[in-house]
Amino acid sequence: MEKYELQKLRDLPIEGVAERLGLRVVHHKALCPFHDDRHPSLSFRVSKNTFRCFVCGASGGPIDLVMKYLNKTFLEACRWLTDSPLTPPCEGGEWSHSRLECTGGLSPCALFEASRYERFFEHPWLNDEARRFLFDERRLDPRVVRWCRLTSWRDKQGVPWLQTPYYNRDGRLVGVQNRNLVRGATPRFRFPQGSQCGIYNLPVLNLLKAGEPLFITEGCSDCWAMLSAGHKAIAIPSATLLTKQDVELLKHLGDSPRISFHMFPDRDAPGERLFLQLQQVLPSIVHHQLPPDCKDFSDYYLAHKSG
């Protein structure tokens, strides 16, 4: 397993993983499953994405929790997290979550409450950090930022976050991705429970004209760059991490003779592997080679803008 894939698993929200395992999390606490616990002593530190029991001493991150709770090896725990409906961020190494679903006697699922978040995207607002990230660093077209309804907020500690909405093809809000705008800070991403953040920017499919190219990018940032370059684009987290529903949607799109699929894979082994995986779902997808000095399409877009 590649380092970037492991990092995606480590970035999965610890409380979401706990609930997927069947633990009932209330106010960042749960009954510890590793000892005879009568009062919730398992504590979750969301800011560090870790858990710790102050009675038995059990501690760690998402992978550690799965290993200990299910008595799995490290690789088995990674596979369980990869196969779980809780799937990682989308952004070339950044992951997101799909629906939290119950199987085999687990506790009730956490559903995404779109009504709690819809108002944030009705009148998007960008703080100074978000403007620097989007317009100074990424040099995105303001029209793209408005189309994607990107907005921002600050948490109680004053940390600035960029908030990215995920809509289905009908324009219904199905998930939210929060990106930490403090460079190097952790956690890098946060997601409301139940967020479905699989394929990004699905509403653009309704604007496609017959024969017009549709670009598939490896994350939100590349998608914003592709849109800013004047192309229609969607983004995926990883071909191996797409939900069954997402794969079926791609296959359905691939059956349409009016859509031409294109991709600029990242200039690394995971990027090429991703293209080959997508090619199994979309046999007609066209491979475009990035210049040697560009690691992804965002780099290529910035180089073009500078030129």
Short mmCIF file of C-alpha atoms in Angstrom, two decimals:
data_model
loop_
_atom_site.label_atom_id
_atom_site.label_comp_id
_atom_site.label_asym_id
_atom_site.label_seq_id
_atom_site.Cartn_x
_atom_site.Cartn_y
_atom_site.Cartn_z
CA MET A 1 0.00 0.00 0.00
CA GLU A 2 1.35 3.42 -1.01
CA LYS A 3 2.17 6.05 1.63
CA TYR A 4 -0.48 8.41 0.28
CA GLU A 5 -3.09 5.64 0.59
CA LEU A 6 -2.11 5.03 4.22
CA GLN A 7 -2.34 8.74 4.92
CA LYS A 8 -5.86 8.79 3.53
CA LEU A 9 -6.84 6.04 5.97
CA ARG A 10 -5.19 7.88 8.85
CA ASP A 11 -7.15 11.00 7.87
CA LEU A 12 -10.52 9.24 8.21
CA PRO A 13 -12.44 10.95 11.05
CA ILE A 14 -11.90 8.93 14.18
CA GLU A 15 -15.47 9.30 15.44
CA GLY A 16 -16.88 8.19 12.08
CA VAL A 17 -14.71 5.06 12.21
CA ALA A 18 -15.82 4.40 15.80
CA GLU A 19 -19.49 4.63 14.83
CA ARG A 20 -18.88 2.41 11.79
CA LEU A 21 -17.53 -0.16 14.24
CA GLY A 22 -20.72 0.10 16.27
CA LEU A 23 -19.60 2.39 19.10
CA ARG A 24 -22.06 5.04 20.25
CA VAL A 25 -20.24 8.37 20.40
CA VAL A 26 -21.80 11.16 22.45
CA HIS A 27 -19.99 14.45 23.16
CA HIS A 28 -16.70 12.92 21.93
CA LYS A 29 -16.92 9.99 24.37
CA ALA A 30 -17.95 6.33 24.24
CA LEU A 31 -17.95 3.24 26.41
CA CYS A 32 -14.52 1.69 26.04
CA PRO A 33 -14.83 -1.75 24.37
CA PHE A 34 -11.40 -2.81 25.62
CA HIS A 35 -12.32 -3.19 29.28
CA ASP A 36 -15.46 -3.55 31.41
CA ASP A 37 -16.52 0.07 31.12
CA ARG A 38 -19.62 1.32 32.96
CA HIS A 39 -19.09 5.03 32.35
CA PRO A 40 -17.76 6.42 29.01
CA SER A 41 -14.00 6.59 29.38
CA LEU A 42 -13.01 6.32 25.71
CA SER A 43 -12.34 9.89 24.60
CA PHE A 44 -11.98 11.16 21.03
CA ARG A 45 -9.76 14.13 20.27
CA VAL A 46 -11.13 15.37 16.96
CA SER A 47 -8.42 18.02 16.52
CA LYS A 48 -5.74 15.29 16.55
CA ASN A 49 -7.97 12.55 15.08
CA THR A 50 -7.11 10.15 17.91
CA PHE A 51 -8.77 8.10 20.64
CA ARG A 52 -7.64 7.36 24.18
CA CYS A 53 -9.09 5.48 27.15
CA PHE A 54 -8.06 7.07 30.41
CA VAL A 55 -8.74 3.83 32.30
CA CYS A 56 -7.08 1.03 30.29
CA GLY A 57 -4.73 3.24 28.27
CA ALA A 58 -5.87 2.12 24.79
CA SER A 59 -4.99 4.82 22.29
CA GLY A 60 -4.18 5.53 18.67
CA GLY A 61 -5.73 6.62 15.38
CA PRO A 62 -8.36 5.17 13.01
CA ILE A 63 -6.25 2.19 11.91
CA ASP A 64 -5.28 1.36 15.50
CA LEU A 65 -8.93 1.46 16.56
CA VAL A 66 -9.93 -1.05 13.86
CA MET A 67 -6.95 -3.31 14.63
CA LYS A 68 -7.73 -3.45 18.33
CA TYR A 69 -11.53 -3.61 18.09
CA LEU A 70 -11.71 -6.26 15.35
CA ASN A 71 -8.49 -8.06 16.34
CA LYS A 72 -7.02 -7.55 12.87
CA THR A 73 -3.49 -7.12 11.61
CA PHE A 74 -2.36 -3.76 10.27
CA LEU A 75 -2.97 -4.75 6.64
CA GLU A 76 -6.32 -6.38 7.46
CA ALA A 77 -7.43 -3.20 9.24
CA CYS A 78 -6.39 -1.12 6.23
CA ARG A 79 -8.38 -3.37 3.92
CA TRP A 80 -11.41 -3.14 6.22
CA LEU A 81 -11.25 0.65 6.16
CA THR A 82 -10.81 0.68 2.39
CA ASP A 83 -13.78 -1.64 1.85
CA SER A 84 -15.95 0.14 4.43
CA PRO A 85 -18.65 2.57 3.23
CA LEU A 86 -16.64 5.17 5.12
CA THR A 87 -14.26 6.19 2.34
CA PRO A 88 -11.40 8.71 2.31
CA PRO A 89 -10.69 12.42 1.06
CA CYS A 90 -10.69 13.51 -2.47
CA GLU A 91 -8.03 15.68 -3.35
CA GLY A 92 -5.01 13.88 -4.72
CA GLY A 93 -4.18 12.44 -1.34
CA GLU A 94 -7.13 14.02 0.30
CA TRP A 95 -10.10 11.84 1.21
CA SER A 96 -13.73 12.11 1.87
CA HIS A 97 -16.60 10.00 3.23
CA SER A 98 -19.49 8.31 1.62
CA ARG A 99 -22.66 7.28 3.41
CA LEU A 100 -22.28 5.57 6.78
CA GLU A 101 -24.22 2.35 6.32
CA CYS A 102 -25.08 -0.32 8.87
CA THR A 103 -24.32 -3.99 8.36
CA GLY A 104 -24.71 -6.98 10.57
CA GLY A 105 -26.08 -5.61 13.82
CA LEU A 106 -24.10 -2.38 14.08
CA SER A 107 -25.62 0.60 15.83
CA PRO A 108 -27.99 2.97 13.94
CA CYS A 109 -26.33 4.85 11.08
CA ALA A 110 -25.52 8.53 11.08
CA LEU A 111 -27.28 10.17 8.15
CA PHE A 112 -26.11 13.37 6.52
CA GLU A 113 -28.34 16.26 7.57
CA ALA A 114 -28.20 18.47 4.49
CA SER A 115 -30.60 21.00 5.99
CA ARG A 116 -27.96 21.92 8.59
CA TYR A 117 -25.48 23.00 5.92
CA GLU A 118 -27.45 24.20 2.90
CA ARG A 119 -27.70 27.76 4.21
CA PHE A 120 -23.90 28.10 4.34
CA PHE A 121 -23.75 27.79 0.55
CA GLU A 122 -26.65 30.09 -0.30
CA HIS A 123 -24.45 33.17 0.17
CA PRO A 124 -20.82 31.93 0.16
CA TRP A 125 -18.31 34.03 2.10
CA LEU A 126 -14.53 33.80 1.83
CA ASN A 127 -12.22 34.88 4.64
CA ASP A 128 -8.74 36.26 3.93
CA GLU A 129 -7.07 32.85 4.20
CA ALA A 130 -9.53 31.31 1.75
CA ARG A 131 -9.03 34.14 -0.73
CA ARG A 132 -5.25 33.74 -0.55
CA PHE A 133 -5.53 29.98 -1.07
CA LEU A 134 -8.00 30.15 -3.95
CA PHE A 135 -6.96 33.29 -5.80
CA ASP A 136 -3.31 33.95 -4.89
CA GLU A 137 -1.96 30.40 -4.53
CA ARG A 138 -4.28 28.49 -6.87
CA ARG A 139 -5.13 31.45 -9.14
CA LEU A 140 -8.62 30.13 -9.80
CA ASP A 141 -11.24 31.87 -11.88
CA PRO A 142 -13.70 33.63 -9.51
CA ARG A 143 -16.54 32.31 -11.67
CA VAL A 144 -15.44 28.75 -10.86
CA VAL A 145 -15.35 29.52 -7.13
CA ARG A 146 -18.89 30.87 -7.37
CA TRP A 147 -20.08 27.88 -9.44
CA CYS A 148 -18.63 25.47 -6.86
CA ARG A 149 -20.15 27.54 -4.03
CA LEU A 150 -16.97 27.45 -1.99
CA THR A 151 -17.27 29.18 1.36
CA SER A 152 -15.25 29.47 4.58
CA TRP A 153 -15.56 29.62 8.35
CA ARG A 154 -13.51 29.66 11.56
CA ASP A 155 -13.78 27.20 14.40
CA LYS A 156 -13.79 28.09 18.11
CA GLN A 157 -9.98 28.10 18.14
CA GLY A 158 -9.92 30.59 15.26
CA VAL A 159 -8.66 28.03 12.72
CA PRO A 160 -9.77 28.99 9.17
CA TRP A 161 -11.46 26.29 7.06
CA LEU A 162 -12.47 26.13 3.41
CA GLN A 163 -15.86 24.46 3.00
CA THR A 164 -16.59 22.52 -0.19
CA PRO A 165 -20.12 21.27 -0.92
CA TYR A 166 -20.77 18.02 -2.79
CA TYR A 167 -23.96 17.87 -4.85
CA ASN A 168 -25.50 14.97 -6.72
CA ARG A 169 -26.43 15.33 -10.38
CA ASP A 170 -29.84 16.76 -9.41
CA GLY A 171 -28.23 19.53 -7.37
CA ARG A 172 -29.05 18.04 -3.97
CA LEU A 173 -26.43 18.59 -1.24
CA VAL A 174 -25.08 15.17 -0.22
CA GLY A 175 -21.81 15.99 1.54
CA VAL A 176 -19.40 18.61 2.80
CA GLN A 177 -15.62 18.66 2.90
CA ASN A 178 -13.82 21.03 5.28
CA ARG A 179 -10.19 21.80 4.47
CA ASN A 180 -7.83 23.22 7.10
CA LEU A 181 -6.20 26.35 5.63
CA VAL A 182 -3.32 26.38 8.12
CA ARG A 183 -0.38 24.89 6.25
CA GLY A 184 0.84 21.65 7.81
CA ALA A 185 -1.92 21.55 10.45
CA THR A 186 -3.82 18.41 11.39
CA PRO A 187 -6.39 17.21 10.80
CA ARG A 188 -6.18 18.42 7.23
CA PHE A 189 -9.79 17.56 6.48
CA ARG A 190 -13.01 17.22 8.43
CA PHE A 191 -16.38 15.89 7.26
CA PRO A 192 -19.86 15.99 8.79
CA GLN A 193 -21.16 12.55 9.63
CA GLY A 194 -22.78 10.80 6.73
CA SER A 195 -21.25 13.03 4.06
CA GLN A 196 -21.21 11.42 0.61
CA CYS A 197 -18.07 12.80 -0.98
CA GLY A 198 -17.43 10.42 -3.84
CA ILE A 199 -17.57 11.97 -7.32
CA TYR A 200 -17.25 15.75 -7.15
CA ASN A 201 -19.00 18.35 -9.34
CA LEU A 202 -21.69 16.07 -10.75
CA PRO A 203 -24.03 18.98 -11.71
CA VAL A 204 -21.62 19.84 -14.53
CA LEU A 205 -22.87 16.73 -16.36
CA ASN A 206 -26.13 18.55 -17.05
CA LEU A 207 -24.21 21.21 -19.02
CA LEU A 208 -22.32 18.84 -21.32
CA LYS A 209 -22.96 19.22 -25.02
CA ALA A 210 -22.78 16.30 -27.42
CA GLY A 211 -19.17 15.38 -28.14
CA GLU A 212 -17.79 17.83 -25.58
CA PRO A 213 -14.84 16.44 -23.59
CA LEU A 214 -15.34 15.63 -19.91
CA PHE A 215 -12.14 15.58 -17.87
CA ILE A 216 -11.74 13.33 -14.86
CA THR A 217 -9.38 14.77 -12.26
CA GLU A 218 -7.86 13.31 -9.11
CA GLY A 219 -9.31 15.76 -6.62
CA CYS A 220 -11.14 19.00 -6.00
CA SER A 221 -8.09 21.23 -6.55
CA ASP A 222 -7.34 19.72 -9.95
CA CYS A 223 -11.03 19.95 -10.80
CA TRP A 224 -11.10 23.68 -9.94
CA ALA A 225 -7.98 24.19 -12.08
CA MET A 226 -9.54 22.28 -15.00
CA LEU A 227 -12.74 24.31 -14.75
CA SER A 228 -10.69 27.53 -14.58
CA ALA A 229 -8.90 26.44 -17.76
CA GLY A 230 -12.28 26.38 -19.50
CA HIS A 231 -13.01 22.64 -19.48
CA LYS A 232 -15.85 20.67 -17.96
CA ALA A 233 -14.59 18.34 -15.25
CA ILE A 234 -15.49 16.04 -12.39
CA ALA A 235 -13.19 14.68 -9.68
CA ILE A 236 -12.88 11.32 -7.95
CA PRO A 237 -11.02 10.32 -4.79
CA SER A 238 -9.60 7.06 -6.18
CA ALA A 239 -10.90 4.40 -8.54
CA THR A 240 -10.43 1.71 -5.88
CA LEU A 241 -12.30 3.79 -3.29
CA LEU A 242 -15.40 4.68 -5.29
CA THR A 243 -18.70 3.37 -3.98
CA LYS A 244 -20.63 0.84 -6.05
CA GLN A 245 -23.12 3.59 -6.90
CA ASP A 246 -20.31 5.82 -8.21
CA VAL A 247 -18.88 3.01 -10.34
CA GLU A 248 -22.31 2.30 -11.80
CA LEU A 249 -22.73 6.00 -12.59
CA LEU A 250 -19.38 6.08 -14.41
CA LYS A 251 -20.29 2.95 -16.37
CA HIS A 252 -23.61 4.51 -17.33
CA LEU A 253 -21.85 7.67 -18.50
CA GLY A 254 -19.36 5.54 -20.40
CA ASP A 255 -22.20 3.94 -22.36
CA SER A 256 -23.22 7.34 -23.71
CA PRO A 257 -21.75 8.02 -27.18
CA ARG A 258 -22.12 11.77 -26.63
CA ILE A 259 -19.51 11.97 -23.84
CA SER A 260 -15.77 11.93 -24.52
CA PHE A 261 -13.66 11.15 -21.43
CA HIS A 262 -10.18 12.58 -20.86
CA MET A 263 -7.62 12.55 -18.05
CA PHE A 264 -4.27 14.10 -17.12
CA PRO A 265 -2.96 11.51 -14.60
CA ASP A 266 -0.54 12.75 -11.96
CA ARG A 267 3.08 12.17 -12.98
CA ASP A 268 3.71 9.32 -10.55
CA ALA A 269 3.01 5.61 -10.22
CA PRO A 270 -0.27 6.08 -8.30
CA GLY A 271 -1.51 8.49 -10.96
CA GLU A 272 -0.85 6.07 -13.79
CA ARG A 273 -2.35 3.22 -11.80
CA LEU A 274 -5.47 5.31 -11.23
CA PHE A 275 -5.80 5.87 -14.98
CA LEU A 276 -5.50 2.14 -15.67
CA GLN A 277 -8.15 1.41 -13.05
CA LEU A 278 -10.50 3.97 -14.57
CA GLN A 279 -9.81 2.56 -18.02
CA GLN A 280 -11.43 -0.70 -16.90
CA VAL A 281 -14.64 1.22 -16.20
CA LEU A 282 -14.30 3.70 -19.08
CA PRO A 283 -12.42 1.91 -21.92
CA SER A 284 -12.57 4.96 -24.20
CA ILE A 285 -10.94 7.40 -21.76
CA VAL A 286 -8.11 9.39 -23.39
CA HIS A 287 -4.72 9.69 -21.65
CA HIS A 288 -3.02 13.11 -21.72
CA GLN A 289 0.62 13.43 -20.65
CA LEU A 290 1.68 16.24 -18.32
CA PRO A 291 5.00 18.04 -18.92
CA PRO A 292 7.96 16.63 -16.94
CA ASP A 293 8.05 19.61 -14.57
CA CYS A 294 4.35 19.32 -13.57
CA LYS A 295 3.31 16.74 -11.00
CA ASP A 296 -0.44 17.27 -11.48
CA PHE A 297 -2.88 19.39 -13.49
CA SER A 298 -2.91 22.13 -10.86
CA ASP A 299 0.84 22.58 -11.47
CA TYR A 300 0.24 22.62 -15.22
CA TYR A 301 -2.53 25.19 -14.85
CA LEU A 302 -0.37 27.46 -12.66
CA ALA A 303 2.54 27.18 -15.09
CA HIS A 304 0.23 28.12 -17.96
CA LYS A 305 -1.15 31.07 -15.99
CA SER A 306 2.36 32.29 -15.19
CA GLY A 307 3.40 31.95 -18.82
#
